[in-house]
C-alpha atoms as one frame of an Amber mdcrd trajectory, in Angstrom:
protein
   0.000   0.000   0.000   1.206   3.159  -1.218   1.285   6.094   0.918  -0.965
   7.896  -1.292  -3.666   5.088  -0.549  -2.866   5.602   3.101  -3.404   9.452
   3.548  -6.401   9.178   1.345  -7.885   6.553   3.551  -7.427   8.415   7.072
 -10.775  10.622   7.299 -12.580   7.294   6.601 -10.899   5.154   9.434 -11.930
   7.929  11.703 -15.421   8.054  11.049 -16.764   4.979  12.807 -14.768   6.335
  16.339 -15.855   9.658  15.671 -19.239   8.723  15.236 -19.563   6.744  18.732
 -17.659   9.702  20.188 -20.471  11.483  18.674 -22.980  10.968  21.867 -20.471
  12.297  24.122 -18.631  15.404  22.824 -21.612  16.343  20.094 -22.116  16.424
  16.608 -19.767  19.924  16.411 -16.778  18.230  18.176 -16.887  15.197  15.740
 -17.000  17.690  12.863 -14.154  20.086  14.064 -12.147  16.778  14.360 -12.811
  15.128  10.796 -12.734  18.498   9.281  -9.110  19.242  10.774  -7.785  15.709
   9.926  -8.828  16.629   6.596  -6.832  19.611   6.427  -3.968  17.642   8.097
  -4.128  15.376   5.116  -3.941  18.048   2.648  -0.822  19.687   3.705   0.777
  16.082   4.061   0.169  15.817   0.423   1.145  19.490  -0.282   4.940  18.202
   1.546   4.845  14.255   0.141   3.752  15.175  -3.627   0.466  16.015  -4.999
  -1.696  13.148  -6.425  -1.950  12.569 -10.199  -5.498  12.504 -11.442  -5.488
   9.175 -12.855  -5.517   7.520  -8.825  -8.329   5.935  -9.053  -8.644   5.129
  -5.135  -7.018   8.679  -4.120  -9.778  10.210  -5.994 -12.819   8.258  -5.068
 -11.946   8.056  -1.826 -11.577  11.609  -1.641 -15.201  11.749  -3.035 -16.435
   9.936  -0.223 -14.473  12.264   2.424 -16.371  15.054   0.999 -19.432  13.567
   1.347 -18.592  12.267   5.253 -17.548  16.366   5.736 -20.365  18.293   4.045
 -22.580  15.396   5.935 -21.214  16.161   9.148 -21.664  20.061   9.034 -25.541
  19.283   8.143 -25.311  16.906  11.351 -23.701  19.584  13.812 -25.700  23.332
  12.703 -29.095  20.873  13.075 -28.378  19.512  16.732 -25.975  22.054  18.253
 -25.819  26.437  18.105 -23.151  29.081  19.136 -19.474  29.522  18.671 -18.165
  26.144  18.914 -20.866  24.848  15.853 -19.915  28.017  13.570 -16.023  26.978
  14.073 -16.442  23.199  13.533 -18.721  24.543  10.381 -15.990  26.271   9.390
 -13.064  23.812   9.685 -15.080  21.281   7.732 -15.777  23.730   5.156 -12.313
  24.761   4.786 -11.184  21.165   4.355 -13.837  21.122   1.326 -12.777  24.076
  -0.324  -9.232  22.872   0.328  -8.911  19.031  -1.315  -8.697  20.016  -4.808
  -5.320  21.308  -3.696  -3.986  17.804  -3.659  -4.399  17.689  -7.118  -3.037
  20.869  -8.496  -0.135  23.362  -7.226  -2.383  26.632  -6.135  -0.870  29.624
  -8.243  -1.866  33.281  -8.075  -5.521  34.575  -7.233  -7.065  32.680  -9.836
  -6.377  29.365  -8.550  -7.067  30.444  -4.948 -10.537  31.878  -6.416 -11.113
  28.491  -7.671 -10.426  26.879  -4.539 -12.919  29.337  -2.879 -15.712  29.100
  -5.937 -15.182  24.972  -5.188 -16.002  25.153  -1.474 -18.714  27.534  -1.501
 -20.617  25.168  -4.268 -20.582  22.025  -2.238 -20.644  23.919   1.106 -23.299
  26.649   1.084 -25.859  23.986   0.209 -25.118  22.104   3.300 -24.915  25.071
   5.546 -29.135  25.785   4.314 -29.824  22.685   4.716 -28.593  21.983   8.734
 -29.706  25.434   9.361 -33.712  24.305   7.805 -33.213  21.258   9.777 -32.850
  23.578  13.000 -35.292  25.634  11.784 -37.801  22.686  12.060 -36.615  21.198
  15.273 -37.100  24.267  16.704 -40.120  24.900  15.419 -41.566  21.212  16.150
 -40.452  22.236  20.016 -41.668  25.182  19.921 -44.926  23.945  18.606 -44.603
  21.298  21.778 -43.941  23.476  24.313 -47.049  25.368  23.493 -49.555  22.609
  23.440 -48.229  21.318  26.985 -48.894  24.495  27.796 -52.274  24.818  26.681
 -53.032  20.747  28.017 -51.938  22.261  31.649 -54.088  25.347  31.118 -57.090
  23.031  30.154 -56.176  20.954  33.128 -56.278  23.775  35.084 -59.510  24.302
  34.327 -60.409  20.811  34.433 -59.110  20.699  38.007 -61.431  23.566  38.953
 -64.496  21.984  36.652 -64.616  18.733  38.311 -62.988  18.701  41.807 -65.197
  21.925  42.798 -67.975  20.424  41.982 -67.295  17.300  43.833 -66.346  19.225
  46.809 -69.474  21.527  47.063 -71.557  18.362  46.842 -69.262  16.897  50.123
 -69.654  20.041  51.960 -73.802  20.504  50.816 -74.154  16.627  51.996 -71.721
  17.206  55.308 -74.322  19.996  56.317 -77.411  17.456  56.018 -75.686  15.346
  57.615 -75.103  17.127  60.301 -78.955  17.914  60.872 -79.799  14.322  59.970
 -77.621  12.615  62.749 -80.321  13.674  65.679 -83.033  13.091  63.806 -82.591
  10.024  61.405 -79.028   8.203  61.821 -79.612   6.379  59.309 -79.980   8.693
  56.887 -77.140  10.307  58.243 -74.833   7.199  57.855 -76.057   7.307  54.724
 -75.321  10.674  53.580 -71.809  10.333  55.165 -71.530   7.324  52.956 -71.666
   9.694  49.724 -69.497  12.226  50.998 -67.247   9.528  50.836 -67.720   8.059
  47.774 -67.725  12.181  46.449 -64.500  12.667  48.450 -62.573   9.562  46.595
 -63.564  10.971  43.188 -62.025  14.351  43.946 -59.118  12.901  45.455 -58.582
  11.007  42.065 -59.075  13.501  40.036 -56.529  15.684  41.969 -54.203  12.604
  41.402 -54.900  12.335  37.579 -54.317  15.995  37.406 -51.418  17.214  39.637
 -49.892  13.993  37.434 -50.048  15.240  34.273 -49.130  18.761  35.205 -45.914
  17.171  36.858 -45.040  15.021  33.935 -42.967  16.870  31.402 -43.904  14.352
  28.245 -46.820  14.341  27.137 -49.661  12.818  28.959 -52.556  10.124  27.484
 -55.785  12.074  29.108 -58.202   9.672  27.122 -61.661  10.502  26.187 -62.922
  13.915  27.017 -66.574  13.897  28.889 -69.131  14.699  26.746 -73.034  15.058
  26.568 -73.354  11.028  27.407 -72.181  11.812  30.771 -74.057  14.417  31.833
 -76.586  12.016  32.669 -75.148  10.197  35.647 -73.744  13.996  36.346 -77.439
  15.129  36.701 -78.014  12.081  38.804 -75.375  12.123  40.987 -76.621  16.085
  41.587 -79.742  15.404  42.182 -79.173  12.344  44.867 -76.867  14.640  46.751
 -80.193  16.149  47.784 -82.409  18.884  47.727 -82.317  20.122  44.069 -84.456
  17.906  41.177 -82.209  17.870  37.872 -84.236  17.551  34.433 -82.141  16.565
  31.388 -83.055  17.516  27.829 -80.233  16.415  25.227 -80.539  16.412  21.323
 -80.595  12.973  20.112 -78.138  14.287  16.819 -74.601  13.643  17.103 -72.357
  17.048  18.066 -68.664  17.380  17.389 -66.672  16.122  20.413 -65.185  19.346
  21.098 -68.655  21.192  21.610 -69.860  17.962  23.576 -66.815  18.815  25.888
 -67.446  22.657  26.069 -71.010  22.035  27.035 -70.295  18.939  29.604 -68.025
  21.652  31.196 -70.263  24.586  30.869 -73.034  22.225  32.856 -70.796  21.252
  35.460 -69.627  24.797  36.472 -73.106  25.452  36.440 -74.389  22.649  38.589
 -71.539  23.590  40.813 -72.485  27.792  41.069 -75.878  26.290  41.739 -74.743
  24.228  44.971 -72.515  27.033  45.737 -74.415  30.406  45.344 -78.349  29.591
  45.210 -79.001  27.331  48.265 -82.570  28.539  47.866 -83.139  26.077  44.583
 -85.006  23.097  44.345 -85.175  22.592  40.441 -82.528  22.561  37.993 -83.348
  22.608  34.006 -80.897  21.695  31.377 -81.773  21.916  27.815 -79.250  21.346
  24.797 -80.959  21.442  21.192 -79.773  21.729  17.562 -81.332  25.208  15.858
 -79.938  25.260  12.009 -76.358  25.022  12.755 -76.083  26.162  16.148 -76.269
  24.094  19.622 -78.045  26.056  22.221 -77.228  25.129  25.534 -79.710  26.550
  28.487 -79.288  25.925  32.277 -81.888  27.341  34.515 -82.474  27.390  38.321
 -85.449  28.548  40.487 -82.906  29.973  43.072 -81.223  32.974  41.520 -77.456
  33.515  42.407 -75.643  37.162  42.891 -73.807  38.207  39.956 -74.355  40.630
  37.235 -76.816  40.283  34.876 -75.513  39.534  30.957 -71.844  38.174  31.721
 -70.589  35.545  33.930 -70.800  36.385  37.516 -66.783  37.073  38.144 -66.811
  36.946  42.168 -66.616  33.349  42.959 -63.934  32.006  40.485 -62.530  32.142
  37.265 -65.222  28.744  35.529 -67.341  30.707  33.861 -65.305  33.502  32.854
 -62.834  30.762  31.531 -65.480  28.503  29.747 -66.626  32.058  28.331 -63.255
  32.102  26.361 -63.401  28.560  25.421 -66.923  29.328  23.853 -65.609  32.258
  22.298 -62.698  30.725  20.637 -64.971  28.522  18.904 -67.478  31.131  17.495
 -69.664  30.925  20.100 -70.805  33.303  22.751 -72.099  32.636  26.955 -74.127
  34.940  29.437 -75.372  34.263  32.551 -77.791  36.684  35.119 -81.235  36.679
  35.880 -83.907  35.087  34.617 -88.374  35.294  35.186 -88.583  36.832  38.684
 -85.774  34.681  41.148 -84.670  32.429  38.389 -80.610  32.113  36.740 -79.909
  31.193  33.466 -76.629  30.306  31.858 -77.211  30.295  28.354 -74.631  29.343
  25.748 -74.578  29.348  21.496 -72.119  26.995  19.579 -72.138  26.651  16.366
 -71.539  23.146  14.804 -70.953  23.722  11.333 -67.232  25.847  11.860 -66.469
  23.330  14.522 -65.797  20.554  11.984 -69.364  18.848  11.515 -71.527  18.560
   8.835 -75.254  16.446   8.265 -74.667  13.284  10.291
């Protein structure tokens, strides 16, 4: 073996170590070092004798050492930024621009513009393309970040949908309880007996929650509630006591998104009830299709404080939140009084922009 077949031969022993090294020193420190044994090669043929173009082996193997280079710099400006990238981007495309050299003597500006016009053709197209690549990672995190974001917002609000509602139910049922245990203990035992069952589904919930807000992948929520469980939500209101729910739901399918705006929007409202008109003893809910719109209306005989024509702002941020969520998808909420000592909520969300069509 000739020592021209052993210079052009060195890059490509060093790629398979450089490439393990890769995971521990980064894709920029694997580049600096194949693109400065590159240039090491080059001035050991400037001082042993440039090749002749009819090597065969010198010359594809040099065709494959560009390829390893220019492949490396797309490798390091896609996973790594800052100085020490630029400077192994750099030495790599140096050593490009540099290996015709071992060709041909370089002589006066014309063959050093040469050299240059040879480097920038095979190395500006790699440079574009690891800095696209970036582009895209960085976007696809980006794009990431912002939906975990937006999943703990929506948990957020989930936390305060559910769990509040659970809770006003325990403390509604602990007060009956209380006046029950003179007067019928077993009643009372009873009673107790949801408060526990209504205390174990808040607990979970916090657990499924405060979970997923800890996790930093991405979480598997499953299935969002939607208008087939407001059922057992109206029945689990109504056997806490003291308030008769009556369901009306449209028998047409809804997209699962507005299913999941108006399970919430029933919820926070079932909750305000428990919470802010102890005076009512009827709840109506009515959800029906009207052209392409579902209206949603909640009504109770006991009217609770607030404003009339927004949601009522004092006692948390549910309805004012759900008010967004409706807004965002071209739909609009109120809430305030309604016929004498009645409150409505009342919400309009279109079906048509949310992604359905006939069924």
């Amino acid at each position: 073996m000739t020592m021209t077949q052993i210079l052009s031969g060195v890059v490509l022993v060093l790629v398979p170590p450089a490439w393990v090294a890769r995971g521990r020193y980064g894709a920029a420190a694997v580049t600096m070092a194949l693109g400065a044994a590159s240039v090491v090669v080059t001035v050991a043929v400037w001082l042993l004798g440039r090749w002749a173009e009819g090597q065969r082996w010198a010359g594809l193997a040099g065709l494959v050492e560009l390829a390893v280079l220019l492949l490396s710099v797309v490798v390091s400006l896609r996973a790594e930024d800052g100085p020490r990238c630029a400077a192994a981007a750099w030495t790599a495309c140096g050593a490009v621009a540099l290996w015709p050299s071992r060709f041909a003597f370089v002589e006066g500006p014309a063959d050093t513009l040469t050299l240059f016009g040879f480097g920038s053709m095979l190395s500006l197209p790699a440079v574009l393309v690891g800095l696209y690549l970036r582009g895209l990672d960085e976007g696809r995190r980006e794009a990431v970040a912002e939906a975990r974001r937006a999943q703990r917002l929506e948990l957020a609000h989930d936390l305060h949908d559910f769990v509040a509602h659970d809770v006003s139910g325990m403390v509604a049922q602990a007060q009956a309880g209380a006046y029950l245990a003179g007067i019928d203990p077993a009643g009372a035992a009873e009673m107790f007996q949801r408060i526990e069952q209504a205390g174990q589904r808040a607990l979970a919930s916090l657990d499924r929650t405060v979970q997923l807000l800890r996790s930093e992948e991405q979480g598997d929520r499953g299935p969002q509630p939607g208008l087939a469980e407001l059922a057992e939500v109206a029945e689990r209101f109504t056997a806490t006591g003291g308030v008769n729910v009556r369901l009306e739901l449209p028998e047409e399918p809804v997209p699962r998104e507005v299913e999941g705006t108006v399970h919430r929007i029933v919820v926070e409202s079932l909750t305000n009830v428990r919470r802010h008109a102890p005076a009512a003893r009827a709840v109506e809910i009515r959800a029906c299709r009207s052209g392409g719109r579902l209206e949603l209306t909640v009504t109770n005989d006991g009217r609770a404080p607030g404003p009339a024509g927004r949601p009522r702002r004092g006692g948390g941020s549910g309805l004012p939140g759900l008010a967004a969520r409706v807004e965002a998808l071209g739909g609009s909420l109120e809430a305030g009084p309604y016929e004498r000592e009645a409150w409505r909520v009342t919400a309009v969300l279109p079906l048509e922009e949310a992604g359905t069509g006939p069924a």
